[in-house]
Tab-separated table of N, CA and C in Angstrom:
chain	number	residue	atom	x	y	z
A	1	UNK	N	-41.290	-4.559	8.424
A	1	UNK	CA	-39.913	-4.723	7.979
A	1	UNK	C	-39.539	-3.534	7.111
A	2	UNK	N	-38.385	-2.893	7.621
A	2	UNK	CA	-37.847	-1.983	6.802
A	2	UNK	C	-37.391	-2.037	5.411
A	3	UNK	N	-37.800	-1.601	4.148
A	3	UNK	CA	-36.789	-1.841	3.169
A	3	UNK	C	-35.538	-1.187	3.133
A	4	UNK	N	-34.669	-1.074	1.711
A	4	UNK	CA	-33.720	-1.075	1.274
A	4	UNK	C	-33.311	0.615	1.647
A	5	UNK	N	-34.031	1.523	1.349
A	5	UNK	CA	-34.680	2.827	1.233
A	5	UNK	C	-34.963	3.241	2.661
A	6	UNK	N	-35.147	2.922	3.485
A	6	UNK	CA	-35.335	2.913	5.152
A	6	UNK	C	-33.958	2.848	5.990
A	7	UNK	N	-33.448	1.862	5.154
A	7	UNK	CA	-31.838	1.537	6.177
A	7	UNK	C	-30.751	2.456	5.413
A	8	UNK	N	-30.971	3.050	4.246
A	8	UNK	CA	-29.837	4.000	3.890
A	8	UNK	C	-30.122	5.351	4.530
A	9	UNK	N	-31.720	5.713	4.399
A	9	UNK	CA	-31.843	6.814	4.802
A	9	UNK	C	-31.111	7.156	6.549
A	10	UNK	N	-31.771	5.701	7.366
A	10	UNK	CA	-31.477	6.148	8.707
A	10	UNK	C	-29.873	5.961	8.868
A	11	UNK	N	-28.736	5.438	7.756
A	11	UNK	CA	-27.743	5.135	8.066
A	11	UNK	C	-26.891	6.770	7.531
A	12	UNK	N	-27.599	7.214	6.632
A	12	UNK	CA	-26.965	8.483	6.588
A	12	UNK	C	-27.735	10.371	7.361
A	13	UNK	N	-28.462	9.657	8.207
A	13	UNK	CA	-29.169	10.644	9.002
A	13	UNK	C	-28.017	11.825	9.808
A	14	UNK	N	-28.431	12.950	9.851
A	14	UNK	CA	-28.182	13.852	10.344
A	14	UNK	C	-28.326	13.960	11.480
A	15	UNK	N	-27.219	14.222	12.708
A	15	UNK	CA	-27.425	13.630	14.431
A	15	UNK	C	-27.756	12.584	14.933
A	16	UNK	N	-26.894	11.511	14.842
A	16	UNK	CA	-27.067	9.816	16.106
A	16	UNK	C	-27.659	10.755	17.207
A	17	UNK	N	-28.824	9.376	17.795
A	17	UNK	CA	-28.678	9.403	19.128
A	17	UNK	C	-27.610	9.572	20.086
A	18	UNK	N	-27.792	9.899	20.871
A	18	UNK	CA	-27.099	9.568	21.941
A	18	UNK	C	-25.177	10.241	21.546
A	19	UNK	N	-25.316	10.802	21.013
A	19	UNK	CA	-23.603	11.128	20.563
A	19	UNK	C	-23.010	10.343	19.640
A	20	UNK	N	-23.566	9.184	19.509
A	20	UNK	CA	-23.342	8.270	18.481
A	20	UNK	C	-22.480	9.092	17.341
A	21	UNK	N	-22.695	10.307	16.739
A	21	UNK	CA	-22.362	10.859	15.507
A	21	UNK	C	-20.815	11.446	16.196
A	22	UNK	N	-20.711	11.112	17.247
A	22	UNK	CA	-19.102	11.185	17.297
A	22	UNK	C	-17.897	9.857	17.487
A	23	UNK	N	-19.138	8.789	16.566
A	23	UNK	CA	-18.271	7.767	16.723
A	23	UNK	C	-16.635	7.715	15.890
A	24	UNK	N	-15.596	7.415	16.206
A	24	UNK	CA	-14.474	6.999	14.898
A	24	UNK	C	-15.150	5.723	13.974
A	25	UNK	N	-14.419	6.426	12.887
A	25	UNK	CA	-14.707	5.539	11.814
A	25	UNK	C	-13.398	6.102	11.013
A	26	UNK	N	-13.086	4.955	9.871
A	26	UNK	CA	-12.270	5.085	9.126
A	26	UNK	C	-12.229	4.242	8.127
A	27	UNK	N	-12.107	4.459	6.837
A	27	UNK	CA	-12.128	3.377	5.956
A	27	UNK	C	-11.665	4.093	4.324
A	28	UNK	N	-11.617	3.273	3.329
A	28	UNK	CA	-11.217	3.508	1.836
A	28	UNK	C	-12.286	4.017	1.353
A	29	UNK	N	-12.087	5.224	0.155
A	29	UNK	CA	-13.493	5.740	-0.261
A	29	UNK	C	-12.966	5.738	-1.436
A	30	UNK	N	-11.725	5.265	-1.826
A	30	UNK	CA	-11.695	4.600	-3.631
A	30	UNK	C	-10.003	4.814	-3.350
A	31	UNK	N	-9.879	4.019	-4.977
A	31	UNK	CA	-8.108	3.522	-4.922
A	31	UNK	C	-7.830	3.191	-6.265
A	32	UNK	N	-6.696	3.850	-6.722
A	32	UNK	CA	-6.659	4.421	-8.065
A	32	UNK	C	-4.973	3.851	-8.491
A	33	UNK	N	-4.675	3.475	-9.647
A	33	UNK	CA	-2.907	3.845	-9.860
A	33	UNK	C	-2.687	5.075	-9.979
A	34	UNK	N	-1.890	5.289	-9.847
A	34	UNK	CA	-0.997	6.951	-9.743
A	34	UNK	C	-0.265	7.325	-10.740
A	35	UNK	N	0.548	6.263	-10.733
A	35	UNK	CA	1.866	6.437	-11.696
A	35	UNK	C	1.870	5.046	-11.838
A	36	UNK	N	2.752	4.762	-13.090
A	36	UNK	CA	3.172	3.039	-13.188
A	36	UNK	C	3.847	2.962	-14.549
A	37	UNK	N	4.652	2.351	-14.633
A	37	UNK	CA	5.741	2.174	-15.404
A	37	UNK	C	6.482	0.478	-15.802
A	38	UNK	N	6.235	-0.012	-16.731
A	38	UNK	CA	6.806	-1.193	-17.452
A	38	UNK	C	8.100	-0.874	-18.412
A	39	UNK	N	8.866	-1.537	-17.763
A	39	UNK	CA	9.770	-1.697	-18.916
A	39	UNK	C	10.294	-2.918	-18.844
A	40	UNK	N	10.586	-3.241	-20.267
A	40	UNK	CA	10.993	-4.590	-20.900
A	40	UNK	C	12.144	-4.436	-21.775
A	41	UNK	N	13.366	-3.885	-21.202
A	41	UNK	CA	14.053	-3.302	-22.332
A	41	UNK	C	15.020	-4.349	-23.180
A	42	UNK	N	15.629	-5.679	-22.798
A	42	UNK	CA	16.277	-6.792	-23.638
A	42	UNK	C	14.877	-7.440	-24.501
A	43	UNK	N	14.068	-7.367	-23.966
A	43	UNK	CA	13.008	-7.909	-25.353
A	43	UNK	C	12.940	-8.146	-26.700
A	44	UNK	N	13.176	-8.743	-27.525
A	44	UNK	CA	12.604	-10.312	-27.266
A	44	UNK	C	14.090	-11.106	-26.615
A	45	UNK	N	14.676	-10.855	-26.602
A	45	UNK	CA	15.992	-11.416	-26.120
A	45	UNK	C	15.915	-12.314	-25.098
A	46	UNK	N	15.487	-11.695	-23.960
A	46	UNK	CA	14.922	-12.312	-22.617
A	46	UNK	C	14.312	-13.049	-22.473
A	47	UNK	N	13.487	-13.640	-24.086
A	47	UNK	CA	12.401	-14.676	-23.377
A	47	UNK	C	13.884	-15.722	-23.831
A	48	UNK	N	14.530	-15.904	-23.932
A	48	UNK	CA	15.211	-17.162	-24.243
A	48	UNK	C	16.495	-17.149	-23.494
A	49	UNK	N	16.401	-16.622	-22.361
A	49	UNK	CA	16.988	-16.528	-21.088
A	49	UNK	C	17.130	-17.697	-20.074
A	50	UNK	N	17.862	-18.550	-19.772
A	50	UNK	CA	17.477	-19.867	-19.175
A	50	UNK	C	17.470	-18.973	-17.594
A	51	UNK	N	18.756	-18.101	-17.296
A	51	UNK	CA	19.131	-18.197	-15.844
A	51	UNK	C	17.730	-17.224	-14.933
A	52	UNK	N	17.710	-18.313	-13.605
A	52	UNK	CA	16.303	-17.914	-12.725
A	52	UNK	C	17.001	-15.863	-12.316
A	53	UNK	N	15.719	-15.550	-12.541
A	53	UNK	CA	16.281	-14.265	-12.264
A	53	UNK	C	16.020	-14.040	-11.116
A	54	UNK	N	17.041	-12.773	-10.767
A	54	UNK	CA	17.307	-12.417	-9.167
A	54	UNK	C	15.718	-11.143	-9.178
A	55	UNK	N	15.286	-11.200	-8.354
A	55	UNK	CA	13.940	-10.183	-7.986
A	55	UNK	C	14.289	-9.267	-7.073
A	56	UNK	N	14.551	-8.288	-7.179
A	56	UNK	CA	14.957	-6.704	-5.930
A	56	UNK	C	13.646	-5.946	-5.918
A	57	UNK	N	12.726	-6.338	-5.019
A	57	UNK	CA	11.728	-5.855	-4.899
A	57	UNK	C	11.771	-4.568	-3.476
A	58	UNK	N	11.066	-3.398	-3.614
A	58	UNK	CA	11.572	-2.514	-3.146
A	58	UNK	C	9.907	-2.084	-2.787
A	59	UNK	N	9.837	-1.791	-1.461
A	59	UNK	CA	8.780	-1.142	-0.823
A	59	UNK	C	8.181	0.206	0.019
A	60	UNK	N	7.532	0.915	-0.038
A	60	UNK	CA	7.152	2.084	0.545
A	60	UNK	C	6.093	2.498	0.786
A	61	UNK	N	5.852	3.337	2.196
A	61	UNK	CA	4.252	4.011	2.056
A	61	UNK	C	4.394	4.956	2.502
A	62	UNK	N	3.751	5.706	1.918
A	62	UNK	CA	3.309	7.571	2.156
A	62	UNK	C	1.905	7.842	2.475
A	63	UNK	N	1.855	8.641	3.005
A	63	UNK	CA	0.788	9.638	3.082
A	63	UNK	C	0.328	10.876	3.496
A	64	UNK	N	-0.677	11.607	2.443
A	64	UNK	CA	-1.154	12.957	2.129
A	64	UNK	C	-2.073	13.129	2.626
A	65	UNK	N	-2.251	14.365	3.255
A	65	UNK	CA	-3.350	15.367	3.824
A	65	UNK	C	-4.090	15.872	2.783
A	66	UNK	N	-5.269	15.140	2.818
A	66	UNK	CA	-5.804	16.241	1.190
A	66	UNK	C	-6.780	17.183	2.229
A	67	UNK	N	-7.553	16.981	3.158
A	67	UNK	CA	-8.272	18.083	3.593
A	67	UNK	C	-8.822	16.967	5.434
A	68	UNK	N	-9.269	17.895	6.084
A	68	UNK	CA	-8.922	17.221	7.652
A	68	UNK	C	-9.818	16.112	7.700
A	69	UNK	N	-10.846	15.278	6.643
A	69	UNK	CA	-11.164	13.842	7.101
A	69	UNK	C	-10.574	12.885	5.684
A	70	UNK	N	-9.603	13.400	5.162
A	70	UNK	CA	-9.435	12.583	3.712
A	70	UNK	C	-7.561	12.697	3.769
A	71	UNK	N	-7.103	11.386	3.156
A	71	UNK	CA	-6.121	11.095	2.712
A	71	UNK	C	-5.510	10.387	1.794
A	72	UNK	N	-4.582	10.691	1.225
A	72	UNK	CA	-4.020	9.686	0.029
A	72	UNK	C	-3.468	9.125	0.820
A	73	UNK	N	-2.999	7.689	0.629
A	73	UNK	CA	-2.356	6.081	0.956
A	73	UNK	C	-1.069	6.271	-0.293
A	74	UNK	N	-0.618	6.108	-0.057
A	74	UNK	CA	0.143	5.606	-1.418
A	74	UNK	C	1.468	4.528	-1.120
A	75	UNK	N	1.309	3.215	-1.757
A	75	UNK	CA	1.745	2.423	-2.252
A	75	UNK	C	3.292	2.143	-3.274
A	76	UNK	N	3.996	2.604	-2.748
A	76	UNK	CA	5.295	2.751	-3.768
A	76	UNK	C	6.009	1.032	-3.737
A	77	UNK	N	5.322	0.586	-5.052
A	77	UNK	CA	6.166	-0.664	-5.441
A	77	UNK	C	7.378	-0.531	-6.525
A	78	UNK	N	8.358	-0.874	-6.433
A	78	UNK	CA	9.515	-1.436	-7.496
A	78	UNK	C	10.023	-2.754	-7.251
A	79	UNK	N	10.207	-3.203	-8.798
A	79	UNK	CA	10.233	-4.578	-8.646
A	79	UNK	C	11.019	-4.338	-10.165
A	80	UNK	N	12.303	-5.288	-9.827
A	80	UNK	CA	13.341	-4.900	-10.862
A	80	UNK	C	13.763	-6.675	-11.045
A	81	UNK	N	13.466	-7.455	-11.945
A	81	UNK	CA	14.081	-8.650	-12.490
A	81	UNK	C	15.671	-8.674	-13.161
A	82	UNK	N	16.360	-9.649	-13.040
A	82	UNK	CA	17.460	-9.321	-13.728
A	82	UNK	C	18.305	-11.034	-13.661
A	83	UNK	N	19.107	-10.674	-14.794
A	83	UNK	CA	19.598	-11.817	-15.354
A	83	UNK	C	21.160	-11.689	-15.179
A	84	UNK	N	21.785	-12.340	-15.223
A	84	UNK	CA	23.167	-12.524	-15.715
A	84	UNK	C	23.062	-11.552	-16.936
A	85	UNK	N	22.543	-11.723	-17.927
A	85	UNK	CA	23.074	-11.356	-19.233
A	85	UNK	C	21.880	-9.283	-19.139
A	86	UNK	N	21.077	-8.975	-17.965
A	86	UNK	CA	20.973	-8.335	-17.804
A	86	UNK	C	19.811	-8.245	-17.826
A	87	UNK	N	18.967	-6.650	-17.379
A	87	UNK	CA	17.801	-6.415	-16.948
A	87	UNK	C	16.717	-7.025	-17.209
A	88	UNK	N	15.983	-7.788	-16.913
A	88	UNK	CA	14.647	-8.821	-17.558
A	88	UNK	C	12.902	-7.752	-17.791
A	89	UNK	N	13.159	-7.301	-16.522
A	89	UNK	CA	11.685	-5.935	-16.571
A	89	UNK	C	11.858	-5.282	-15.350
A	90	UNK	N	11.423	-3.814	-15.224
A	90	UNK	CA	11.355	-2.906	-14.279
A	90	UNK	C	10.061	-2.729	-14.170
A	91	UNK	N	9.536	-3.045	-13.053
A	91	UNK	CA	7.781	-2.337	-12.629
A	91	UNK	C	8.072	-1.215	-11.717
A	92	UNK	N	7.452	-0.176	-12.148
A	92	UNK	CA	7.545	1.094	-10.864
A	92	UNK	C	6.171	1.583	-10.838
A	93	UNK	N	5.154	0.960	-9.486
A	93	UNK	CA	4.254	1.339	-9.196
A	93	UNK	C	3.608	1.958	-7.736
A	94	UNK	N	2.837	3.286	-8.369
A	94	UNK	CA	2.563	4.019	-7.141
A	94	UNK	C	0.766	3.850	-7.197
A	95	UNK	N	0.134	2.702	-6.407
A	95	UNK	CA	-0.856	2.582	-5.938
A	95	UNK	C	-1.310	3.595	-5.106
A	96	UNK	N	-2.697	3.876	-5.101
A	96	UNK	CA	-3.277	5.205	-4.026
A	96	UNK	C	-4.540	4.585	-3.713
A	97	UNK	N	-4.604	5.105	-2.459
A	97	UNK	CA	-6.669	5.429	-2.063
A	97	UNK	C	-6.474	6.357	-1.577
A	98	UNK	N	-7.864	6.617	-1.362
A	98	UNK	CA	-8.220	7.762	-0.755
A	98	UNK	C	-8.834	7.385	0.564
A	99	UNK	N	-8.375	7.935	1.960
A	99	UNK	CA	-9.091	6.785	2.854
A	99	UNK	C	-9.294	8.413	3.848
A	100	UNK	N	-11.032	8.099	4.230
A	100	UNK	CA	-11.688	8.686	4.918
A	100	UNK	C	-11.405	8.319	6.570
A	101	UNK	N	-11.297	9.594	7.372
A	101	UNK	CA	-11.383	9.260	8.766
A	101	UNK	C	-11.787	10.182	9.534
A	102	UNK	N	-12.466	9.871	10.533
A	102	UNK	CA	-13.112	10.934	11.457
A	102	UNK	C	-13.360	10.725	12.913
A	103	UNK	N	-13.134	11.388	13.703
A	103	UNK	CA	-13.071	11.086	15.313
A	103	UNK	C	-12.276	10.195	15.982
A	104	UNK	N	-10.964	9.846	14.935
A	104	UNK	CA	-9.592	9.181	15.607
A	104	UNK	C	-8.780	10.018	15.932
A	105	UNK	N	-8.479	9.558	16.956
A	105	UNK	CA	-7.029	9.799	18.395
A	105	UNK	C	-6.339	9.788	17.644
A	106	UNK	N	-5.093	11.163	17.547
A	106	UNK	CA	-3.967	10.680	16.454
A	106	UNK	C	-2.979	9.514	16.656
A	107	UNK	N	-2.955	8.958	17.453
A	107	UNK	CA	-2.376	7.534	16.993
A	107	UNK	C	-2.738	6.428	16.598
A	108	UNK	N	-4.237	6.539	16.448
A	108	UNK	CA	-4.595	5.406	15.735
A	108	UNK	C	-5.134	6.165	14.355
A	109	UNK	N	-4.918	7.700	14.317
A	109	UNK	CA	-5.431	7.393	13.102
A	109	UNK	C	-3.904	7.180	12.130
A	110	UNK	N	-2.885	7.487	13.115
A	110	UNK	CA	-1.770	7.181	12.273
A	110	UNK	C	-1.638	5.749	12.061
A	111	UNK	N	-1.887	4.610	13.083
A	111	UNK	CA	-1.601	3.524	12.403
A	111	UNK	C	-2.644	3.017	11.406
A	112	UNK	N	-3.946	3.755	11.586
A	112	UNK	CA	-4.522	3.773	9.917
A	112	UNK	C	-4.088	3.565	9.057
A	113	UNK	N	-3.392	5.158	8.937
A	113	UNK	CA	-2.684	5.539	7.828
A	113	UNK	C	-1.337	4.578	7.188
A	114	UNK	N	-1.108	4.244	7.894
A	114	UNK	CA	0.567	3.364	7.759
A	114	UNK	C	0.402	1.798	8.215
A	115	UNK	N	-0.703	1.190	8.305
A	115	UNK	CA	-0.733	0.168	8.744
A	115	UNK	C	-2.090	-0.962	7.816
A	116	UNK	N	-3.104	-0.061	8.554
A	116	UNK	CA	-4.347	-0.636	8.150
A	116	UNK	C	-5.137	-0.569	6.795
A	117	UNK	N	-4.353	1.341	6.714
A	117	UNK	CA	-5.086	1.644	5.103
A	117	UNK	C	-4.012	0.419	4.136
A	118	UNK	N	-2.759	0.167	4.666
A	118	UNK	CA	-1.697	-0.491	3.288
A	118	UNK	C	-2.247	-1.866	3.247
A	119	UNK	N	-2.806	-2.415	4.124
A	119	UNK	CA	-3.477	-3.952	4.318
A	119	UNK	C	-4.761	-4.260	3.591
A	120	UNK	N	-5.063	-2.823	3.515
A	120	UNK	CA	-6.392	-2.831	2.468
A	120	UNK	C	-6.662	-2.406	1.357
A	121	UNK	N	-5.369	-1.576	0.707
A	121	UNK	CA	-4.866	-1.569	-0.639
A	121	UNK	C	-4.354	-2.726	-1.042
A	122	UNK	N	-3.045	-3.503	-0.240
A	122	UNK	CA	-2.209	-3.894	-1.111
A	122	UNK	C	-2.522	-5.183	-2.095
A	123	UNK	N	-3.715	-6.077	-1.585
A	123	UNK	CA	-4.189	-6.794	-2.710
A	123	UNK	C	-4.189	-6.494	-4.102
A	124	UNK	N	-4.550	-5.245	-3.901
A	124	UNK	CA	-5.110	-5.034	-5.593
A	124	UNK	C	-3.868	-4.146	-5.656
A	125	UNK	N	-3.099	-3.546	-5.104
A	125	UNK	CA	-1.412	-3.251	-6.047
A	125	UNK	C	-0.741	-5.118	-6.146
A	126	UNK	N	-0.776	-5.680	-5.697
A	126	UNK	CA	-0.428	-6.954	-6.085
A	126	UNK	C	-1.219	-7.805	-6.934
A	127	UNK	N	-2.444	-7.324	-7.566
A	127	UNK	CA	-2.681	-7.963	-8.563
A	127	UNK	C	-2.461	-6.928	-9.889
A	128	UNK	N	-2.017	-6.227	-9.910
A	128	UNK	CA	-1.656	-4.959	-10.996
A	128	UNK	C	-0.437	-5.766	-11.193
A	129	UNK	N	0.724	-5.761	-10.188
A	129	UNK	CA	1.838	-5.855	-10.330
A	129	UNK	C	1.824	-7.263	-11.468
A	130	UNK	N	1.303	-8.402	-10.661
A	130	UNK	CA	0.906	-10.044	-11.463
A	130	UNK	C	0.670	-9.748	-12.795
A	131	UNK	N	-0.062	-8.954	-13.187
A	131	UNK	CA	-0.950	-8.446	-14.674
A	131	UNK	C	0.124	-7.922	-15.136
A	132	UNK	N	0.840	-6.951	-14.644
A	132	UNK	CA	2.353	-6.132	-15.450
A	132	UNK	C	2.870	-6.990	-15.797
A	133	UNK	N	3.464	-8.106	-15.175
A	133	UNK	CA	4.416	-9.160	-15.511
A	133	UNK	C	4.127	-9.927	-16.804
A	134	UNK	N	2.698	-10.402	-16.220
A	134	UNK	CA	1.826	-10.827	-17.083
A	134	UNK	C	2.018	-10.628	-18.734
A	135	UNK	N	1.472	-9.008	-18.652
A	135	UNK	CA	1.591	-8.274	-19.784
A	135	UNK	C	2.591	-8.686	-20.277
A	136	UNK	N	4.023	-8.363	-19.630
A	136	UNK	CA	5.302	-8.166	-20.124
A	136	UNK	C	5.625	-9.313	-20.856
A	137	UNK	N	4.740	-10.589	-20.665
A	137	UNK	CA	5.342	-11.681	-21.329
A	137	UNK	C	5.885	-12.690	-20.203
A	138	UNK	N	6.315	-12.446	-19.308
A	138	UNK	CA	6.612	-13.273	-18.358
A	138	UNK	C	5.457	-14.188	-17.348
A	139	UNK	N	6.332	-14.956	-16.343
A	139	UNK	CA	5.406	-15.557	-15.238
A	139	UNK	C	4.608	-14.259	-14.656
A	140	UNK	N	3.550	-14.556	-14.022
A	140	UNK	CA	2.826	-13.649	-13.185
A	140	UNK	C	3.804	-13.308	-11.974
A	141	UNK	N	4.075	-12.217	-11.611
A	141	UNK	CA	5.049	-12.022	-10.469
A	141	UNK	C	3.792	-11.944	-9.004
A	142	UNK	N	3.403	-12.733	-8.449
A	142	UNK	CA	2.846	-12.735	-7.167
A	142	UNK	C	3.566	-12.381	-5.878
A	143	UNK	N	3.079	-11.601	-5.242
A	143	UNK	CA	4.216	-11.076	-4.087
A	143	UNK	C	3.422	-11.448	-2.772
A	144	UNK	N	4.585	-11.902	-2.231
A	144	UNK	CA	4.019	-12.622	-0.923
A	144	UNK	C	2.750	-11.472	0.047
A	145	UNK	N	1.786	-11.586	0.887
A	145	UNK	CA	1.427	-11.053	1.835
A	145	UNK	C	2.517	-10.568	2.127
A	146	UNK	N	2.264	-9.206	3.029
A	146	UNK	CA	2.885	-8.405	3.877
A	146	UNK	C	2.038	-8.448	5.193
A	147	UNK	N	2.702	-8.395	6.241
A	147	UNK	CA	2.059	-8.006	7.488
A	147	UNK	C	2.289	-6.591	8.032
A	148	UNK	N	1.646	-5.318	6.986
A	148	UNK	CA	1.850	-4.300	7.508
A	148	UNK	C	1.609	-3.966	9.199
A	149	UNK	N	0.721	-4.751	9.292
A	149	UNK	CA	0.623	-4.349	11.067
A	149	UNK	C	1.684	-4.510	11.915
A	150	UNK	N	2.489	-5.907	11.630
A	150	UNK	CA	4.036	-5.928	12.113
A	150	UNK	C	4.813	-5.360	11.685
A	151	UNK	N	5.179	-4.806	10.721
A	151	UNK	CA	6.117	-4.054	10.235
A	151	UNK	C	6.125	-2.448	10.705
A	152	UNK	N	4.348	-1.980	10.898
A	152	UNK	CA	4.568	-1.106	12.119
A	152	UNK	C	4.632	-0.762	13.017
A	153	UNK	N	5.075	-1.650	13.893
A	153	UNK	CA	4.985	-2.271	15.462
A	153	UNK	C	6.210	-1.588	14.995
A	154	UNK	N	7.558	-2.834	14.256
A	154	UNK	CA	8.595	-2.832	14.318
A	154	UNK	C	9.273	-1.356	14.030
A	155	UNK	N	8.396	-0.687	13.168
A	155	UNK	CA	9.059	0.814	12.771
A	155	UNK	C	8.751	1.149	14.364
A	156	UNK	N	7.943	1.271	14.244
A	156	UNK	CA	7.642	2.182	15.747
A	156	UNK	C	8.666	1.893	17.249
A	157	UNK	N	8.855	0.466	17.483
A	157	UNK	CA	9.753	0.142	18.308
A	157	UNK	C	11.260	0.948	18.207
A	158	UNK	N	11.762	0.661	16.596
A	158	UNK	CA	12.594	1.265	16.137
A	158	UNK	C	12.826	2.458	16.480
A	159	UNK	N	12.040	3.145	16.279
A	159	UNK	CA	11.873	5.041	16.483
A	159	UNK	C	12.380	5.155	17.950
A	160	UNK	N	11.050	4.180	18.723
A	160	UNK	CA	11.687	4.670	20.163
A	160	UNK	C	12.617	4.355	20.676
A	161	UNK	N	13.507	3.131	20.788
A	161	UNK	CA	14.446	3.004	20.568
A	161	UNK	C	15.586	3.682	20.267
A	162	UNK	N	15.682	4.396	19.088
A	162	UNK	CA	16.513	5.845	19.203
A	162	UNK	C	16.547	6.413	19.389
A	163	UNK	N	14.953	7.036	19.424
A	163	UNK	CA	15.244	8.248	20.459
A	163	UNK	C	15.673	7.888	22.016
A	164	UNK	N	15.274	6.695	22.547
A	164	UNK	CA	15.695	6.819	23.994
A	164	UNK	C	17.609	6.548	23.929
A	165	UNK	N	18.052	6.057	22.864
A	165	UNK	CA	18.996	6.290	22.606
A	165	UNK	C	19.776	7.749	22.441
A	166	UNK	N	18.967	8.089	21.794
A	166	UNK	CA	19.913	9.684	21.326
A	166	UNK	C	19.413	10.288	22.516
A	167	UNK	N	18.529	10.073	23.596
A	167	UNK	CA	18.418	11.093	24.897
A	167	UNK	C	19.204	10.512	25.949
A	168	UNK	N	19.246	9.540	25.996
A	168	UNK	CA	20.164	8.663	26.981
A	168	UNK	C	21.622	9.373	27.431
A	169	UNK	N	22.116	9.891	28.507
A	169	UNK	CA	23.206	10.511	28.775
A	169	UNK	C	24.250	10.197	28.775
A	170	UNK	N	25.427	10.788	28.339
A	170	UNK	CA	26.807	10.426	27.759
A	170	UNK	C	27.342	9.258	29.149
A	171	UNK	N	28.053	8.073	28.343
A	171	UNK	CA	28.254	7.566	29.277
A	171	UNK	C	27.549	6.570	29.979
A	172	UNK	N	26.523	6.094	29.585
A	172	UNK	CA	25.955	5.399	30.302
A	172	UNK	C	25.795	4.234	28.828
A	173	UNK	N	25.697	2.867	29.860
A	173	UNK	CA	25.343	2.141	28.947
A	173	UNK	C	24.500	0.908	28.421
C-alpha cells in the first residue's frame, strides 16, 4: 500500500503516460476580496426605522488574463438598502480568485471563466456580504443562489441572437 508521500509524488510527476499530461483541467488556486466597501451613513438613525427596506442588488463578472494558464474571476457585488426616510447601507464588493486552466478548447474555457469559476466563488462572496450586513448592525443579508450556468446559456443565446439579427438582410422578417 502506497502512502501519503507516494500518491503526491506520482500525482505531481513529470510526463503522464500515455499523453495523459495533455489532459484539460481547470480549477481555483485561491480567492481573495479585492476591494469592499461598507457604508452605514443614517446611523444610528436607521436602527429605529420601522419601513421593510427596498434591496437593489446589482451583479457582475469579469475576467483577467494574468499569464496563459491563470486568471482573475472577479465578482462585482452591490447591494444598496434603502428606506423611505433614506439610505439604510451600501455594500460594494469585488470578490476574486485566481483560477488555473490548461488544455481547454476556448469555449469551454470561456464558460469556465464566466460560468463555472462564478459558481465556485460565489458562496464565499455571499457569506462576506451576510457578515457586512452583519457587521453593519443589521439582519444578515443572504442572497439567493444564482444559477450562473443559466444565466450563461441565456447571455450567450442573447449574443447570437443579435448578431443573427444585425446580419439578417434589410427587409426580411
Amino acid at each position: 500500500m502506497a502512502d501519503e508521500g507516494d500518491i503526491l509524488t506520482d500525482l505531481n510527476s513529470q510526463g503522464a503516460p500515455n499523453g495523459a499530461d495533455n489532459q484539460p483541467v481547470a480549477g481555483v488556486i485561491s480567492q481573495y476580496i479585492k476591494d469592499m466597501s461598507v457604508e452605514n451613513p443614517h446611523a444610528p438613525d436607521s436602527y429605529q426605522w420601522t419601513d421593510k427596506p427596498q434591496v437593489d442588488l446589482q451583479f457582475n463578472i469579469g475576467a483577467n488574463q494574468v499569464n496563459d494558464e491563470i486568471h482573475e474571476v472577479e465578482l462585482k457585488i452591490n447591494v444598496n438598502a434603502k428606506a423611505e426616510q433614506g439610505s439604510i447601507y451600501l455594500i460594494e464588493l469585488s470578490y476574486c480568485g485566481l483560477v488555473g486552466m490548461r488544455n481547454l478548447p476556448e469555449d469551454q474555457a470561456h464558460a469556465f471563466l464566466y460560468a463555472e469559476a462564478p459558481r465556485l466563488l460565489f458562496p464565499f462572496a455571499r457569506r462576506v456580504i451576510a457578515d457586512a450586513t452583519r457587521d453593519a448592525g443589521y439582519q444578515p443579508l443572504v442572497l439567493d443562489p444564482i444559477d450562473f450556468n443559466g444565466l450563461y446559456v441565456q447571455r450567450l443565446q442573447a449574443q447570437q441572437a443579435q448578431a443573427a439579427a444585425q446580419g439578417a438582410p434589410a427587409g426580411d422578417a
